[in-house]
Amino acid sequence: MNALAQKIISDATEEFSKDIVIFQEDYGTKITFDELNEDQLREKLWETLFNYLSDNSQSSIHQHCLSALRILSRDKTNLNELVTDDRLNLILGKAALKDASVEEQTTFTDVTIEALKLLCNLIFNSTNVQQASPTTSCLSCLIERMRQYNSSTSYNVMLFDTRILFLITATNSSTRQIVKTNLRGDACLAKMLERIKNQCEKEKNGTIEVIESTMLVCEVLKALFNLYMHSDDLVDDQDKEEEEKNKYLISTLYKLLLFKCEKEDDLQSNIANLLTVVPYSCYSTFIPPTKEKGQHMFQGVNMSAVSVLLKFLDQRLKCKGDLIGNLSPIVTTLIRMAKTEKLIRKYTRLQILPPLKDVMHRPEEGTTLRAKLCKLLTSPLTELRDLVAEFLFILCKENVNRMVKYTGYGNAAGMFANKGLLFSKMIQADYSSESEDSETEEYLKHREQINPVTGCFELPKPNPLEGMSEEQKEYEAMQLVGLVDKLTREGLVAPCRIGADGKPKPIEHVLELHEQLSKQQYRRDSDDSD
């Protein structure tokens, strides 16, 4: 590497053209270049490449120079110092993102594409470029060019333009409002999605078979995610045009979800991400009215897209890697939808918490969606645990008894403690009053033998105190009190009682548990309704 770098730096033009191609072939997949730290090789190599790039008489090798710079820009070492304002402006010119270049350029060359790729790397890896991007012509030219997209626009230009827009709005939050309000880039992006969808419907009969089309859709969805963040903060100020634009986007997402494609998981993942930030008022568009009858038709609406999201949730529950990253967006989306649209909540509840028939196994046992979600209620990943608990609680109409019935008290106790709902029953006024429980014969038959803590049937167990005298019982009780007291004083356990707010409160002495036990027993005996 060192020898080739030194040769490129000292090459005459003819040899430089050959060696720069060799560099791309040999190091095209390399990410870091520690060997360039010696003798200022990195700085000299960048300077050489920019010298050729700024020389218009050497235009035949500009693509290779930009390609080499793209490879080198993967390494963050000294990148802030290497990319000066002049060099950044030169790259923007090659990418046709300088003032007036949008109007002048009707076709895009390989040089344009390489410059856009390089710009993506620089925005991603250089904090200086991130900060400088809003002050250059890049963003305004980018949006203006996107407005002029048509059926003949290069796929690569659209792909990297959109990726640059995503990176700028991701690394500099102040640009999001500029794009939304002044340049209305989100409307432009939504139209891009519609155009791609229509083209796929026309050519592939409902299937996105070309991976490149899916990649472009995903880039658009990521850019839209940035633009719609905190969109509900201004929900009261939305005008009719804004509301229609949002519903138009959701309608497009609905259709995209029903497409089949080669990178389906990526597409569904990005749609789920975007659905976590769109205004709540948009979700009604996701369940269009229908008079058809079929598998996913439910009470006069089409639940096909919701069904796709539930299948996506099931797939993500099988992941072994980053559970929080994989599950949080889709669970958050389903929570928002279920809280906003009653029919979505009802349909989703039937898919996840259908009328209870299997009472012989714990709720967390098995391969159903209910079982997989219940397993997460005791996960050490508290963020995910709380999110899943909230989802199931909403499906239960925030009713404590119903939650216990479907998940078991032991699994749900953490959530009840956090919400101050221990030993209480609550139905929120936001939910309709009609019952959605239809007790199965299996449940009614074994109801009295179902342990509310484990959530499943248990055979009666012998009383461990049977045959003991009152003196023996008192002795065993005091032994237990002594052990708990010792563990408490040594800081190994912290016994609690339930306070007036329904949340656990630390006790000062273990004998305080006696009074609490009586209260708990009273609640259980006097409240056995479902």
Coordinates of C-alpha atoms in Angstrom, one line a residue:
M1 CA 0.0 0.0 0.0
N2 CA 2.7 2.5 1.0
A3 CA 4.7 1.9 -2.2
L4 CA 1.6 2.3 -4.4
A5 CA 0.6 5.5 -2.6
Q6 CA 4.0 7.0 -3.0
K7 CA 4.0 6.0 -6.7
I8 CA 0.6 7.7 -7.2
I9 CA 1.9 10.9 -5.5
S10 CA 5.0 11.1 -7.7
D11 CA 3.5 9.7 -11.0
A12 CA 3.4 11.4 -14.3
T13 CA 0.0 11.8 -15.7
E14 CA 0.1 8.6 -17.9
E15 CA 1.3 6.4 -15.0
F16 CA -1.1 8.0 -12.6
S17 CA -4.0 6.9 -14.8
K18 CA -2.9 3.3 -14.6
D19 CA -2.0 3.3 -10.9
I20 CA -5.2 4.9 -9.7
V21 CA -7.1 2.1 -11.4
I22 CA -4.9 -0.5 -9.6
F23 CA -5.6 1.3 -6.3
Q24 CA -9.3 1.0 -6.9
E25 CA -9.1 -2.7 -7.7
D26 CA -6.8 -3.6 -4.8
Y27 CA -8.4 -1.5 -2.1
G28 CA -12.0 -1.2 -3.2
T29 CA -13.3 -3.0 -0.2
K30 CA -10.9 -1.7 2.4
I31 CA -12.2 0.6 5.2
T32 CA -9.2 1.8 7.2
F33 CA -5.7 2.8 6.0
D34 CA -3.4 2.9 9.0
E35 CA -0.4 2.5 6.7
L36 CA -1.0 6.1 5.4
N37 CA -0.3 7.6 8.8
E38 CA 3.5 7.6 8.0
D39 CA 5.3 10.4 6.3
Q40 CA 2.0 12.3 5.8
L41 CA 1.2 9.9 3.0
R42 CA -2.6 10.4 3.6
E43 CA -2.4 14.2 3.2
K44 CA -0.1 14.0 0.1
L45 CA -2.4 11.4 -1.5
W46 CA -5.5 13.5 -1.0
E47 CA -3.7 16.6 -2.3
T48 CA -2.6 14.8 -5.5
L49 CA -6.1 13.5 -6.2
F50 CA -7.6 16.9 -5.7
N51 CA -5.0 18.5 -7.9
Y52 CA -6.0 16.3 -10.8
L53 CA -9.7 16.7 -9.9
S54 CA -9.5 20.5 -10.1
D55 CA -7.7 20.4 -13.5
N56 CA -10.4 20.4 -16.2
S57 CA -7.8 19.2 -18.8
Q58 CA -7.7 15.9 -16.9
S59 CA -11.5 15.3 -17.0
S60 CA -11.0 11.8 -18.4
I61 CA -9.6 10.6 -15.1
H62 CA -11.9 12.6 -12.8
Q63 CA -14.2 9.6 -12.2
H64 CA -11.2 7.5 -11.0
C65 CA -10.0 10.3 -8.7
L66 CA -13.5 10.6 -7.1
S67 CA -13.7 6.8 -6.8
A68 CA -10.3 6.7 -5.0
L69 CA -11.4 9.5 -2.7
R70 CA -14.6 7.6 -1.9
I71 CA -12.5 4.6 -0.8
L72 CA -10.2 6.8 1.2
S73 CA -13.1 8.7 2.9
R74 CA -14.2 5.5 4.6
D75 CA -11.4 6.1 7.1
K76 CA -12.2 9.0 9.5
T77 CA -8.6 9.7 10.3
N78 CA -7.9 13.5 9.9
L79 CA -11.0 13.6 7.6
N80 CA -12.1 17.0 9.1
E81 CA -8.8 18.6 8.1
L82 CA -8.6 16.9 4.7
V83 CA -12.0 18.1 3.5
T84 CA -11.5 21.9 3.3
D85 CA -14.3 24.3 2.1
D86 CA -12.6 24.6 -1.3
R87 CA -12.5 20.8 -1.7
L88 CA -16.1 20.4 -0.6
N89 CA -17.2 23.0 -3.1
L90 CA -15.3 21.2 -5.8
I91 CA -17.1 17.9 -5.0
L92 CA -20.4 19.7 -5.0
G93 CA -19.7 21.0 -8.4
K94 CA -18.9 17.5 -9.7
A95 CA -22.1 16.3 -8.1
A96 CA -24.1 19.0 -9.9
L97 CA -25.1 20.5 -6.6
K98 CA -23.6 23.9 -7.0
D99 CA -25.6 27.0 -7.7
A100 CA -27.2 27.0 -11.2
S101 CA -25.9 23.6 -12.0
V102 CA -29.3 22.0 -11.5
E103 CA -30.8 24.2 -14.2
E104 CA -27.9 23.6 -16.7
Q105 CA -27.5 19.9 -16.3
T106 CA -30.0 17.7 -18.0
T107 CA -27.9 14.5 -18.1
F108 CA -25.7 12.9 -15.5
T109 CA -22.4 11.3 -16.1
D110 CA -20.4 8.7 -14.1
V111 CA -18.5 11.6 -12.6
T112 CA -21.7 12.9 -11.1
I113 CA -22.5 9.5 -9.6
E114 CA -19.0 9.1 -8.1
A115 CA -19.2 12.6 -6.6
L116 CA -22.5 11.8 -5.0
K117 CA -21.1 8.6 -3.5
L118 CA -18.1 10.5 -2.2
L119 CA -20.4 13.1 -0.7
C120 CA -22.4 10.4 1.1
N121 CA -19.3 9.1 2.8
L122 CA -18.1 12.6 3.8
I123 CA -21.4 13.6 5.3
F124 CA -21.5 10.3 7.2
N125 CA -17.9 10.4 8.5
S126 CA -17.0 14.1 8.8
T127 CA -18.5 16.3 11.5
N128 CA -17.2 19.3 9.7
V129 CA -19.0 18.4 6.5
Q130 CA -22.1 17.7 8.5
Q131 CA -22.0 21.2 10.0
A132 CA -21.1 22.8 6.7
S133 CA -23.8 21.1 4.6
P134 CA -26.7 23.5 5.5
T135 CA -24.5 26.5 4.7
T136 CA -23.7 25.3 1.2
S137 CA -25.9 25.2 -1.9
C138 CA -26.1 21.4 -1.5
L139 CA -29.6 21.1 0.1
S140 CA -31.4 23.7 -2.0
C141 CA -30.0 22.3 -5.2
L142 CA -30.8 18.8 -4.1
I143 CA -34.5 19.5 -3.5
E144 CA -34.8 21.5 -6.7
R145 CA -33.3 18.6 -8.6
M146 CA -35.7 16.1 -6.9
R147 CA -38.6 18.3 -7.9
Q148 CA -37.6 17.8 -11.5
Y149 CA -37.3 14.0 -11.4
N150 CA -39.1 12.2 -14.3
S151 CA -39.3 8.8 -15.8
S152 CA -35.9 9.3 -17.5
T153 CA -34.0 10.3 -14.4
S154 CA -31.0 8.1 -13.6
Y155 CA -31.8 5.5 -10.8
N156 CA -28.3 6.1 -9.3
V157 CA -28.9 9.9 -9.1
M158 CA -32.2 9.4 -7.3
L159 CA -30.7 6.8 -5.0
F160 CA -27.7 8.9 -3.9
D161 CA -29.6 12.2 -3.9
T162 CA -32.1 10.6 -1.4
R163 CA -29.3 9.1 0.7
I164 CA -27.7 12.5 0.9
L165 CA -31.0 14.1 1.9
F166 CA -31.4 11.5 4.6
L167 CA -27.8 12.0 5.9
I168 CA -28.1 15.8 6.0
T169 CA -31.5 15.7 7.9
A170 CA -30.2 13.0 10.2
T171 CA -27.0 14.8 11.2
N172 CA -28.5 18.3 11.3
S173 CA -32.0 18.5 12.8
S174 CA -32.4 22.2 11.9
T175 CA -32.6 21.2 8.2
R176 CA -35.7 19.1 8.7
Q177 CA -38.0 22.0 9.1
I178 CA -36.4 23.7 6.2
V179 CA -37.1 20.7 3.9
K180 CA -40.7 20.3 5.2
T181 CA -41.9 23.9 5.2
N182 CA -39.8 25.8 2.7
L183 CA -38.8 23.2 0.2
R184 CA -41.7 20.7 0.9
G185 CA -39.3 17.8 0.2
D186 CA -41.5 15.4 2.0
A187 CA -44.3 15.9 -0.6
C188 CA -41.7 15.3 -3.3
L189 CA -40.5 12.1 -1.6
A190 CA -44.0 10.8 -1.2
K191 CA -44.6 11.3 -5.0
M192 CA -41.4 9.4 -5.6
L193 CA -42.8 6.5 -3.7
E194 CA -46.0 6.6 -5.6
R195 CA -44.1 6.7 -8.9
I196 CA -42.0 3.7 -8.0
K197 CA -45.0 1.8 -6.8
N198 CA -47.0 2.6 -10.0
Q199 CA -44.0 1.5 -12.1
C200 CA -43.7 -1.8 -10.2
E201 CA -47.5 -2.4 -10.5
K202 CA -47.3 -1.9 -14.2
E203 CA -44.2 -4.0 -14.9
K204 CA -44.2 -6.7 -12.2
N205 CA -47.9 -7.2 -11.4
G206 CA -47.7 -6.4 -7.7
T207 CA -44.1 -7.7 -7.1
I208 CA -41.0 -5.6 -6.7
E209 CA -38.5 -8.0 -8.2
V210 CA -35.7 -5.6 -8.8
I211 CA -33.5 -5.1 -5.7
E212 CA -32.5 -1.6 -6.8
S213 CA -36.1 -0.4 -6.7
T214 CA -36.5 -1.7 -3.2
M215 CA -33.2 0.0 -2.2
L216 CA -34.5 3.3 -3.5
V217 CA -37.8 2.9 -1.7
C218 CA -35.9 2.3 1.5
E219 CA -33.8 5.4 1.1
V220 CA -36.9 7.5 0.6
L221 CA -38.6 6.0 3.6
K222 CA -35.5 6.8 5.8
A223 CA -35.5 10.4 4.6
L224 CA -39.2 10.6 5.3
F225 CA -38.7 9.3 8.8
N226 CA -36.4 12.3 9.5
L227 CA -38.9 14.7 8.2
Y228 CA -41.8 13.3 10.1
M229 CA -40.1 13.1 13.5
H230 CA -42.1 15.1 16.1
S231 CA -44.9 15.6 13.5
D232 CA -47.5 15.1 16.2
D233 CA -46.1 18.2 18.1
L234 CA -47.9 20.3 15.5
V235 CA -50.9 18.2 15.0
D236 CA -53.4 20.9 16.0
D237 CA -51.9 23.3 13.5
Q238 CA -52.2 21.0 10.5
D239 CA -54.2 22.6 7.7
K240 CA -56.3 20.6 5.3
E241 CA -53.6 20.4 2.7
E242 CA -51.1 19.0 5.2
E243 CA -53.6 16.4 6.4
E244 CA -54.4 15.3 2.9
K245 CA -50.6 15.0 2.1
N246 CA -50.1 12.8 5.1
K247 CA -53.0 10.5 4.2
Y248 CA -51.7 10.3 0.7
L249 CA -48.4 9.1 2.1
I250 CA -50.0 6.5 4.4
S251 CA -52.1 5.3 1.4
T252 CA -48.9 4.7 -0.5
L253 CA -47.3 2.9 2.4
Y254 CA -50.3 0.7 2.7
K255 CA -49.9 -0.4 -0.9
L256 CA -46.2 -0.9 -0.6
L257 CA -46.7 -3.2 2.4
L258 CA -48.8 -5.5 0.2
F259 CA -46.0 -5.8 -2.4
K260 CA -43.8 -8.8 -2.7
C261 CA -40.1 -8.1 -3.2
E262 CA -36.6 -9.6 -2.9
K263 CA -35.7 -7.5 0.2
E264 CA -39.0 -7.6 1.8
D265 CA -37.7 -7.5 5.4
D266 CA -35.8 -4.2 4.7
L267 CA -38.9 -2.7 3.1
Q268 CA -41.2 -3.6 5.9
S269 CA -38.7 -2.5 8.5
N270 CA -38.4 1.0 7.1
I271 CA -42.2 1.2 6.7
A272 CA -42.6 0.2 10.4
N273 CA -40.0 2.9 11.4
L274 CA -41.8 5.6 9.5
L275 CA -45.2 4.6 11.0
T276 CA -43.8 5.3 14.5
V277 CA -43.6 9.1 13.7
V278 CA -46.5 9.9 11.4
P279 CA -49.4 11.8 12.9
Y280 CA -52.0 9.7 14.8
S281 CA -54.7 11.0 12.6
C282 CA -53.3 9.2 9.6
Y283 CA -53.8 5.6 10.8
S284 CA -57.4 5.5 9.7
T285 CA -56.1 5.5 6.1
F286 CA -54.3 2.2 6.9
I287 CA -57.6 0.3 7.2
P288 CA -59.6 1.3 4.1
P289 CA -63.4 0.5 4.1
T290 CA -64.4 -2.5 2.0
K291 CA -67.4 -4.5 1.2
E292 CA -65.4 -7.5 0.1
K293 CA -65.2 -10.7 2.2
G294 CA -62.0 -12.5 2.9
Q295 CA -59.3 -13.6 5.3
H296 CA -58.3 -10.1 6.4
M297 CA -61.6 -8.3 6.1
F298 CA -62.8 -7.3 9.5
Q299 CA -66.0 -5.4 10.4
G300 CA -66.2 -3.6 7.1
V301 CA -62.5 -2.7 6.7
N302 CA -59.4 -4.2 5.0
M303 CA -56.8 -5.4 7.6
S304 CA -54.4 -6.8 5.0
A305 CA -51.6 -4.3 5.9
V306 CA -52.1 -4.8 9.6
S307 CA -51.8 -8.5 9.0
V308 CA -48.5 -7.9 7.2
L309 CA -47.2 -5.9 10.2
L310 CA -48.2 -8.7 12.6
K311 CA -46.3 -11.2 10.4
F312 CA -43.4 -8.9 10.4
L313 CA -43.6 -8.8 14.2
D314 CA -43.6 -12.6 14.3
Q315 CA -40.4 -12.7 12.2
R316 CA -38.7 -10.1 14.3
L317 CA -39.5 -12.1 17.5
K318 CA -37.3 -14.9 16.0
C319 CA -34.3 -12.7 15.8
K320 CA -31.3 -13.6 17.9
G321 CA -29.4 -10.3 17.7
D322 CA -30.4 -6.8 18.7
L323 CA -33.8 -7.4 20.1
I324 CA -34.5 -3.8 21.1
G325 CA -33.5 -2.5 17.6
N326 CA -35.4 -5.2 15.9
L327 CA -38.6 -5.1 17.9
S328 CA -39.1 -1.5 19.3
P329 CA -40.2 0.1 16.0
I330 CA -42.8 -2.5 15.1
V331 CA -44.2 -2.8 18.6
T332 CA -44.3 1.0 18.9
T333 CA -46.2 1.2 15.6
L334 CA -48.7 -1.4 16.7
I335 CA -49.2 0.4 20.1
R336 CA -49.9 3.7 18.3
M337 CA -52.3 2.1 15.9
A338 CA -54.2 0.1 18.6
K339 CA -54.6 3.2 20.8
T340 CA -55.8 5.3 17.9
E341 CA -58.1 3.0 15.9
K342 CA -60.5 0.7 17.9
L343 CA -60.9 -1.7 15.0
I344 CA -57.1 -2.2 14.7
R345 CA -57.0 -3.0 18.4
K346 CA -59.8 -5.5 18.2
Y347 CA -58.3 -7.2 15.1
T348 CA -54.9 -7.3 16.6
R349 CA -56.2 -8.6 19.9
L350 CA -57.9 -11.5 18.1
Q351 CA -54.6 -12.4 16.4
I352 CA -52.5 -12.2 19.6
L353 CA -54.9 -12.8 22.4
P354 CA -57.7 -14.9 21.0
P355 CA -60.3 -16.5 23.3
L356 CA -58.3 -18.6 25.8
K357 CA -58.5 -22.3 25.1
D358 CA -55.1 -23.6 26.2
V359 CA -55.1 -23.3 30.0
M360 CA -52.7 -26.2 30.6
H361 CA -49.6 -24.4 29.7
R362 CA -48.0 -21.2 31.0
P363 CA -48.7 -18.1 28.8
E364 CA -45.0 -17.9 27.9
E365 CA -44.8 -21.5 26.7
G366 CA -45.3 -22.3 23.0
T367 CA -44.7 -20.6 19.6
T368 CA -47.7 -18.4 19.4
L369 CA -47.4 -14.6 19.2
R370 CA -48.9 -14.5 22.7
A371 CA -46.3 -16.9 24.0
K372 CA -43.4 -15.1 22.4
L373 CA -44.5 -11.7 23.7
C374 CA -45.2 -13.0 27.2
K375 CA -41.6 -14.4 27.3
L376 CA -40.4 -10.8 26.9
L377 CA -42.4 -9.6 30.0
T378 CA -39.6 -10.9 32.2
S379 CA -36.7 -9.9 29.9
P380 CA -33.7 -8.1 31.5
L381 CA -34.0 -5.6 28.6
T382 CA -36.3 -3.2 30.5
E383 CA -37.0 -0.9 27.6
L384 CA -38.3 -3.8 25.5
R385 CA -40.0 -5.4 28.5
D386 CA -42.0 -2.3 29.3
L387 CA -42.9 -1.7 25.6
V388 CA -44.2 -5.2 25.1
A389 CA -46.1 -5.0 28.4
E390 CA -47.7 -1.7 27.3
F391 CA -48.8 -3.3 24.0
L392 CA -50.4 -6.3 25.7
F393 CA -52.1 -4.0 28.3
I394 CA -53.6 -1.9 25.6
L395 CA -54.9 -5.1 23.8
C396 CA -56.5 -5.9 27.2
K397 CA -58.2 -2.5 27.2
E398 CA -55.9 -1.6 30.2
N399 CA -57.9 -4.0 32.3
V400 CA -55.8 -5.6 35.1
N401 CA -57.9 -8.8 35.5
R402 CA -57.8 -9.4 31.7
M403 CA -54.1 -8.9 31.6
V404 CA -53.6 -11.4 34.4
K405 CA -55.8 -13.8 32.6
Y406 CA -53.8 -13.8 29.4
T407 CA -50.2 -13.2 30.7
G408 CA -50.2 -14.4 34.3
Y409 CA -49.8 -12.2 37.3
G410 CA -46.1 -13.1 37.7
N411 CA -45.3 -11.9 34.1
A412 CA -47.3 -8.7 34.4
A413 CA -46.4 -7.7 38.0
G414 CA -43.5 -5.5 37.0
M415 CA -45.7 -3.4 34.7
F416 CA -48.5 -3.2 37.4
A417 CA -45.9 -2.0 39.9
N418 CA -44.6 0.7 37.5
K419 CA -48.2 1.9 36.8
G420 CA -49.3 1.7 40.4
L421 CA -51.9 -1.0 39.6
L422 CA -50.9 -3.7 42.0
F423 CA -54.0 -5.5 43.4
S424 CA -56.3 -3.2 41.4
K425 CA -58.7 -3.4 38.5
M426 CA -59.0 -0.6 35.9
I427 CA -60.8 -0.1 32.6
Q428 CA -59.9 3.2 31.0
A429 CA -62.7 5.4 29.8
D430 CA -61.1 5.7 26.4
Y431 CA -62.2 2.2 25.5
S432 CA -65.6 1.0 24.5
S433 CA -67.6 -0.6 27.2
E434 CA -68.8 -3.7 25.2
S435 CA -67.1 -6.9 26.3
E436 CA -64.7 -8.5 23.9
D437 CA -64.3 -11.6 26.0
S438 CA -66.1 -14.8 25.0
E439 CA -65.2 -17.4 27.5
T440 CA -64.3 -20.7 26.0
E441 CA -65.5 -24.0 27.4
E442 CA -62.0 -25.0 28.2
Y443 CA -61.4 -21.8 30.3
L444 CA -64.7 -22.1 32.1
K445 CA -64.2 -25.8 32.9
H446 CA -60.8 -25.2 34.6
R447 CA -61.2 -21.7 35.8
E448 CA -61.1 -22.5 39.5
Q449 CA -57.9 -24.5 39.1
I450 CA -56.0 -21.7 37.1
N451 CA -53.2 -20.2 39.2
P452 CA -53.4 -16.4 38.5
V453 CA -49.7 -16.1 39.1
T454 CA -48.6 -18.6 36.5
G455 CA -51.6 -18.1 34.3
C456 CA -52.3 -21.9 33.8
F457 CA -54.0 -24.9 35.3
E458 CA -52.5 -26.5 38.4
L459 CA -53.6 -29.5 40.3
P460 CA -54.4 -28.8 44.0
K461 CA -51.4 -29.0 46.2
P462 CA -51.3 -30.5 49.7
N463 CA -51.3 -27.9 52.5
P464 CA -47.7 -27.8 53.9
L465 CA -49.1 -26.7 57.3
E466 CA -51.5 -29.7 57.5
G467 CA -50.9 -31.8 60.6
M468 CA -49.0 -29.0 62.4
S469 CA -50.1 -27.7 65.8
E470 CA -50.7 -24.0 66.3
E471 CA -47.4 -23.8 68.2
Q472 CA -45.5 -25.4 65.3
K473 CA -47.1 -23.0 62.8
E474 CA -46.1 -20.0 64.9
Y475 CA -42.6 -21.3 65.3
E476 CA -42.1 -21.7 61.5
A477 CA -43.6 -18.3 60.9
M478 CA -41.2 -16.7 63.3
Q479 CA -38.3 -18.6 61.8
L480 CA -39.2 -17.1 58.4
V481 CA -39.6 -13.6 59.8
G482 CA -36.1 -13.9 61.3
L483 CA -34.6 -15.0 58.0
V484 CA -36.2 -12.2 56.1
D485 CA -35.2 -9.7 58.7
K486 CA -31.5 -10.9 58.5
L487 CA -31.5 -10.6 54.7
T488 CA -33.0 -7.2 54.9
R489 CA -30.5 -5.9 57.4
E490 CA -27.6 -7.3 55.3
G491 CA -29.0 -5.5 52.2
L492 CA -29.6 -8.7 50.2
V493 CA -33.4 -8.1 49.9
A494 CA -35.6 -5.1 50.2
P495 CA -39.2 -6.2 51.2
C496 CA -41.9 -3.9 50.2
R497 CA -45.6 -3.3 50.8
I498 CA -48.1 -1.7 48.5
G499 CA -48.7 2.0 49.1
A500 CA -51.8 4.0 48.7
D501 CA -50.8 4.8 45.1
G502 CA -50.6 1.1 44.2
K503 CA -46.8 1.1 43.9
P504 CA -44.3 -0.8 46.1
K505 CA -42.9 1.0 49.1
P506 CA -40.0 -0.2 51.2
I507 CA -40.9 -1.4 54.7
E508 CA -39.0 -0.6 57.9
H509 CA -39.7 -3.9 59.6
V510 CA -40.8 -7.3 58.2
L511 CA -43.8 -7.3 60.6
E512 CA -45.4 -4.6 58.4
L513 CA -46.0 -7.4 55.9
H514 CA -48.6 -9.0 58.2
E515 CA -51.0 -6.1 57.8
Q516 CA -50.4 -5.9 54.1
L517 CA -51.1 -9.7 53.7
S518 CA -54.5 -9.3 55.2
K519 CA -55.4 -6.5 52.8
Q520 CA -54.2 -8.5 49.8
Q521 CA -56.2 -11.6 50.9
Y522 CA -59.3 -9.4 51.3
R523 CA -58.9 -8.0 47.8
R524 CA -58.6 -11.4 46.3
D525 CA -61.5 -13.0 48.1
S526 CA -63.8 -10.1 47.3
D527 CA -62.9 -9.6 43.7
D528 CA -63.2 -12.7 41.6
S529 CA -65.1 -11.2 38.6
D530 CA -63.4 -11.4 35.2

